[in-house]
């Protein structure tokens, strides 16, 4: 198959959407001819087998020149499949659909909670990264394919000890005898990390916040105001975030909304108990005692206490969940299901 993947992200960030797309593009390129159209800064994220086409998506989605250039590029490639990742790419393909190669089948992927599903539903098939995101999509077009990640090699005991010692040396106010809750994510309003900080009050455990963003100064001030500086550490952006996750006793997510959070996939694959607010994707996987209502500080506090008192080795439901994640939430499974959908579209 000749496949065009389009990711119209304009900010150069490396969030869940971007990582999902890189993983999928690279995996599909091992067996198919894959062309990837994206901002130039993403070229270094893809395999040498991928045909990368740098495109200026920083322009408005209402720019007619952008439409014409994108349609012309896709016409030159002459793909069997045109796959638009997320809202902006899906809307652009909708606008230029009549100018695409007649043989090409169009696929869109819904990554988040968008009210206007019409920008996706014009496609021949719509992939949703969680069941909840199929709402508003015609049933015969909707397909749920969960995000997957590559398994992270386990740290040796010596490596884990050294990494933990490094973090504790940089954040000497923390009590090294306490258990560790880790939160990985952008410090932006949608992640609602302020709620997690509030929920950690009165819990005898350290909180490591891995990530950066516009709210960092405000969150640091919140920690000072709550006299939690000996409990909470801001680690900033870390390229070894998945290694750090292996040091957690509990992984926490306090978002207001998600599509299908990769941090949950990574936590379950690493056999870590996780607690979360009831966002999309998470509610389809985690047990009830690990969940709290959106913006429910007390509920999240209780879920954290329960999780920190749990032993995953003595909890069969967690062991079953870890095994299921290791089998199903992989890049290989995600790519295989996506390629099968493409083939199905081309046959019909």
XYZ file of C-alpha atoms in Angstrom:
348
model
C 0.000 0.000 0.000
C 0.994 3.592 -0.568
C -0.070 5.590 2.485
C -0.072 9.312 3.212
C -0.178 10.311 6.871
C -0.907 13.961 7.681
C -0.247 15.602 11.040
C -1.050 19.316 10.999
C 0.346 20.164 14.440
C 1.784 23.659 14.160
C 3.583 24.239 17.457
C 6.424 21.751 17.237
C 5.384 20.048 20.485
C 5.880 16.391 21.402
C 2.645 15.386 23.141
C 0.559 12.240 22.936
C -0.812 13.022 19.469
C 2.657 13.493 18.036
C 4.126 10.399 19.683
C 1.181 8.282 18.524
C 1.676 9.449 14.943
C 5.446 8.906 14.918
C 4.999 5.391 16.290
C 2.318 4.540 13.737
C 4.174 6.034 10.761
C 7.419 4.273 11.636
C 5.709 0.918 12.186
C 3.681 1.057 8.960
C 6.794 2.001 6.982
C 8.351 -1.379 7.743
C 5.879 -3.047 5.360
C 4.332 -0.265 3.266
C 5.322 2.874 1.347
C 4.538 5.627 3.838
C 4.628 9.348 3.111
C 4.430 11.645 6.138
C 3.376 15.295 5.720
C 4.181 17.404 8.776
C 6.020 20.439 10.116
C 9.747 20.344 9.255
C 10.844 20.027 12.908
C 9.386 16.513 13.025
C 11.652 15.076 10.327
C 14.109 13.712 12.885
C 11.366 11.726 14.626
C 10.704 9.328 11.757
C 12.490 6.261 10.381
C 14.646 6.499 7.272
C 12.107 4.298 5.455
C 9.477 7.030 5.809
C 9.172 9.536 2.941
C 9.040 12.802 4.886
C 7.467 15.905 3.320
C 8.023 19.130 5.268
C 4.920 21.317 5.148
C 4.128 24.670 6.752
C 1.100 23.894 8.906
C 1.689 27.012 11.019
C -0.593 28.799 8.572
C -4.314 29.066 9.202
C -6.531 26.150 8.231
C -8.583 28.763 6.309
C -5.643 29.638 4.030
C -6.544 28.745 0.385
C -2.862 28.572 -0.600
C -2.317 25.919 2.077
C -5.251 23.909 0.667
C -3.911 24.104 -2.881
C -0.344 23.153 -1.916
C -1.514 20.230 0.201
C -3.831 18.909 -2.527
C -1.067 19.243 -5.119
C 1.419 17.346 -2.944
C -1.013 14.479 -2.334
C -1.829 14.338 -6.061
C 1.892 14.001 -6.799
C 2.187 11.079 -4.370
C -0.935 9.276 -5.677
C -1.625 7.293 -2.472
C -4.095 4.488 -1.860
C -4.808 5.816 1.662
C -4.897 9.373 2.997
C -4.917 9.348 6.800
C -5.477 12.627 8.696
C -4.447 12.710 12.345
C -6.652 14.899 14.597
C -8.885 17.897 13.928
C -6.880 20.341 11.821
C -5.631 17.691 9.402
C -9.119 16.166 9.161
C -10.666 19.553 8.378
C -8.056 20.303 5.717
C -8.666 16.963 3.993
C -12.408 17.588 4.101
C -11.882 20.904 2.291
C -9.726 19.392 -0.479
C -11.412 15.982 -0.748
C -12.640 16.561 -4.306
C -9.076 17.345 -5.423
C -7.541 14.139 -4.064
C -6.787 11.105 -6.254
C -10.069 9.344 -7.036
C -8.710 5.963 -5.920
C -7.645 7.231 -2.482
C -9.599 6.190 0.599
C -9.678 8.719 3.426
C -9.223 7.844 7.106
C -9.359 10.270 10.015
C -8.380 9.719 13.659
C -10.163 11.383 16.591
C -7.702 11.992 19.418
C -9.718 14.289 21.678
C -13.166 15.381 22.735
C -14.274 17.555 19.845
C -17.936 18.556 19.688
C -17.941 18.940 15.896
C -17.437 15.415 14.570
C -18.413 16.446 11.020
C -14.767 17.260 10.285
C -14.016 13.567 10.846
C -17.192 11.870 9.612
C -16.666 12.849 5.961
C -13.976 10.154 5.785
C -14.460 6.586 4.577
C -13.451 5.388 8.052
C -12.904 7.088 11.399
C -10.519 5.719 14.009
C -11.207 6.679 17.637
C -8.477 6.117 20.233
C -11.126 5.275 22.851
C -14.714 4.052 22.723
C -16.091 7.298 24.159
C -14.726 9.229 21.193
C -16.941 7.352 18.727
C -19.924 9.452 19.885
C -21.297 11.406 16.958
C -19.589 9.221 14.332
C -21.792 7.041 12.075
C -21.573 3.518 13.463
C -20.559 1.934 10.154
C -17.545 4.270 9.935
C -16.315 4.114 13.544
C -13.402 1.883 14.576
C -11.754 1.866 18.020
C -7.982 1.324 17.929
C -6.214 2.026 21.211
C -2.912 3.894 21.342
C 0.127 1.709 21.824
C 3.726 2.302 22.852
C 6.961 0.392 22.508
C 7.750 -1.513 25.717
C 10.363 0.284 27.805
C 13.356 -1.848 28.857
C 13.279 -2.411 32.605
C 15.905 -0.685 34.708
C 18.215 -2.932 36.658
C 18.137 -2.553 40.431
C 21.432 -0.672 40.251
C 20.153 1.684 37.530
C 16.933 2.358 39.440
C 18.828 3.073 42.640
C 21.200 5.460 40.855
C 18.380 7.329 39.113
C 16.421 7.719 42.338
C 19.540 8.930 44.138
C 20.108 11.510 41.400
C 16.580 12.910 41.742
C 16.724 12.984 45.538
C 20.096 14.741 45.437
C 18.580 17.465 43.262
C 15.530 17.753 45.547
C 17.039 17.338 48.987
C 13.923 18.571 50.809
C 12.117 15.316 49.987
C 11.997 12.504 52.541
C 13.716 9.539 50.811
C 11.909 7.045 53.063
C 8.492 7.980 51.653
C 6.759 6.279 48.724
C 6.645 8.106 45.397
C 3.692 9.295 43.313
C 4.688 10.374 39.804
C 2.740 12.623 37.461
C 3.997 13.036 33.877
C 2.462 15.702 31.683
C 2.454 19.243 30.364
C 1.926 21.896 33.020
C -1.130 23.306 31.267
C -4.728 23.891 32.435
C -6.166 20.741 30.802
C -3.907 18.531 32.951
C -5.284 20.121 36.174
C -2.164 19.341 38.186
C -3.312 21.887 40.780
C -6.021 19.370 41.694
C -3.438 16.621 42.185
C -1.338 18.836 44.444
C -4.410 19.578 46.572
C -5.291 15.871 46.695
C -1.804 15.004 47.970
C -2.325 17.027 51.150
C -2.229 14.755 54.193
C -0.842 11.809 52.226
C 2.497 10.465 53.417
C 4.208 10.196 50.033
C 6.322 12.360 47.755
C 4.952 13.758 44.501
C 7.298 14.045 41.512
C 5.896 16.244 38.754
C 7.635 15.517 35.454
C 7.037 18.039 32.678
C 6.985 21.732 31.967
C 4.541 24.355 30.749
C 2.943 27.746 31.227
C 1.577 26.970 34.715
C 4.856 25.944 36.328
C 5.372 29.155 38.319
C 1.761 29.143 39.540
C 1.977 25.497 40.588
C 5.257 26.076 42.405
C 3.636 28.962 44.261
C 0.678 26.728 45.146
C 3.069 24.195 46.676
C 4.722 26.937 48.754
C 1.369 28.332 49.880
C 0.265 24.852 51.031
C 3.599 24.250 52.850
C 4.227 21.170 50.697
C 7.766 21.981 49.512
C 9.116 18.978 51.445
C 6.679 16.707 49.631
C 6.450 17.970 46.050
C 9.279 18.203 43.503
C 9.159 19.733 40.023
C 11.522 17.766 37.806
C 10.833 19.728 34.619
C 10.993 18.209 31.154
C 12.937 14.930 31.213
C 13.932 12.820 28.231
C 14.084 9.842 30.620
C 10.476 10.222 31.821
C 9.673 6.569 31.082
C 12.655 5.478 33.187
C 11.487 7.718 36.017
C 8.038 6.150 35.799
C 9.605 2.825 36.788
C 10.524 4.365 40.151
C 6.895 5.165 40.993
C 4.839 3.414 43.613
C 1.774 5.044 42.016
C 1.299 6.956 38.764
C -1.298 9.755 38.863
C -3.330 11.599 36.232
C -5.654 14.479 37.145
C -6.692 15.758 33.707
C -9.973 17.452 32.842
C -10.065 15.661 29.486
C -8.046 13.147 27.484
C -8.438 11.068 24.348
C -6.453 7.995 25.376
C -3.500 9.003 27.570
C -0.172 7.406 26.687
C 0.993 7.797 30.289
C -1.623 5.208 31.265
C -0.331 2.828 28.602
C 3.239 3.316 29.817
C 2.253 2.882 33.473
C 0.338 -0.359 32.894
C 3.091 -1.794 30.721
C 5.560 -0.989 33.504
C 3.218 -2.787 35.948
C 2.495 0.343 37.970
C -0.732 0.989 39.850
C -2.371 4.128 38.531
C -5.039 6.531 39.736
C -6.859 8.995 37.533
C -9.787 11.285 37.064
C -12.552 9.775 34.918
C -11.317 10.877 31.506
C -11.810 9.076 28.197
C -9.828 5.904 27.712
C -8.896 5.608 31.364
C -12.426 4.637 32.407
C -12.294 1.772 29.898
C -9.237 0.266 31.614
C -8.712 1.196 35.262
C -10.682 -0.360 38.149
C -13.280 1.703 39.992
C -11.203 2.215 43.132
C -8.507 3.906 41.026
C -10.870 6.513 39.601
C -12.161 9.894 40.789
C -14.732 12.210 39.268
C -13.442 15.214 37.326
C -12.329 18.024 39.654
C -13.108 15.834 42.696
C -10.209 16.530 45.041
C -11.509 14.334 47.859
C -12.183 11.445 45.483
C -8.670 11.688 44.048
C -7.244 11.895 47.583
C -9.006 8.651 48.527
C -7.917 6.903 45.316
C -4.306 7.868 46.047
C -4.522 6.565 49.619
C -6.008 3.268 48.426
C -3.378 2.870 45.718
C -0.445 3.619 48.005
C -1.713 0.974 50.441
C -2.044 -1.629 47.678
C 0.410 -4.320 46.676
C 0.084 -5.093 42.950
C 1.692 -8.499 43.451
C -1.178 -9.429 45.774
C -3.958 -7.932 43.630
C -4.991 -10.324 40.839
C -7.057 -7.710 38.996
C -3.997 -5.468 38.600
C -1.855 -8.379 37.402
C -4.518 -9.235 34.803
C -4.684 -5.612 33.706
C -0.894 -5.358 33.337
C -0.827 -8.496 31.174
C -3.679 -7.236 28.995
C -1.885 -3.907 28.446
C 1.362 -5.641 27.536
C -0.489 -7.669 24.916
C -2.877 -5.085 23.476
C -1.459 -1.599 24.023
C 1.569 -1.938 21.787
C 2.715 -0.133 18.659
C 2.687 -3.442 16.804
C -0.943 -4.129 17.656
C -1.960 -0.551 16.806
C -0.203 -0.649 13.423
C -1.540 -4.108 12.581
C -5.141 -3.067 13.268
C -4.699 0.167 11.287
C -3.213 -1.628 8.272
C -6.051 -4.172 8.382
C -8.572 -1.318 8.272
C -6.797 0.176 5.257
C -6.931 -3.167 3.453
C -10.612 -3.517 4.264
C -11.337 -0.098 2.747
C -9.414 -0.883 -0.436
C -11.254 -4.144 -0.974
C -14.692 -2.513 -0.750
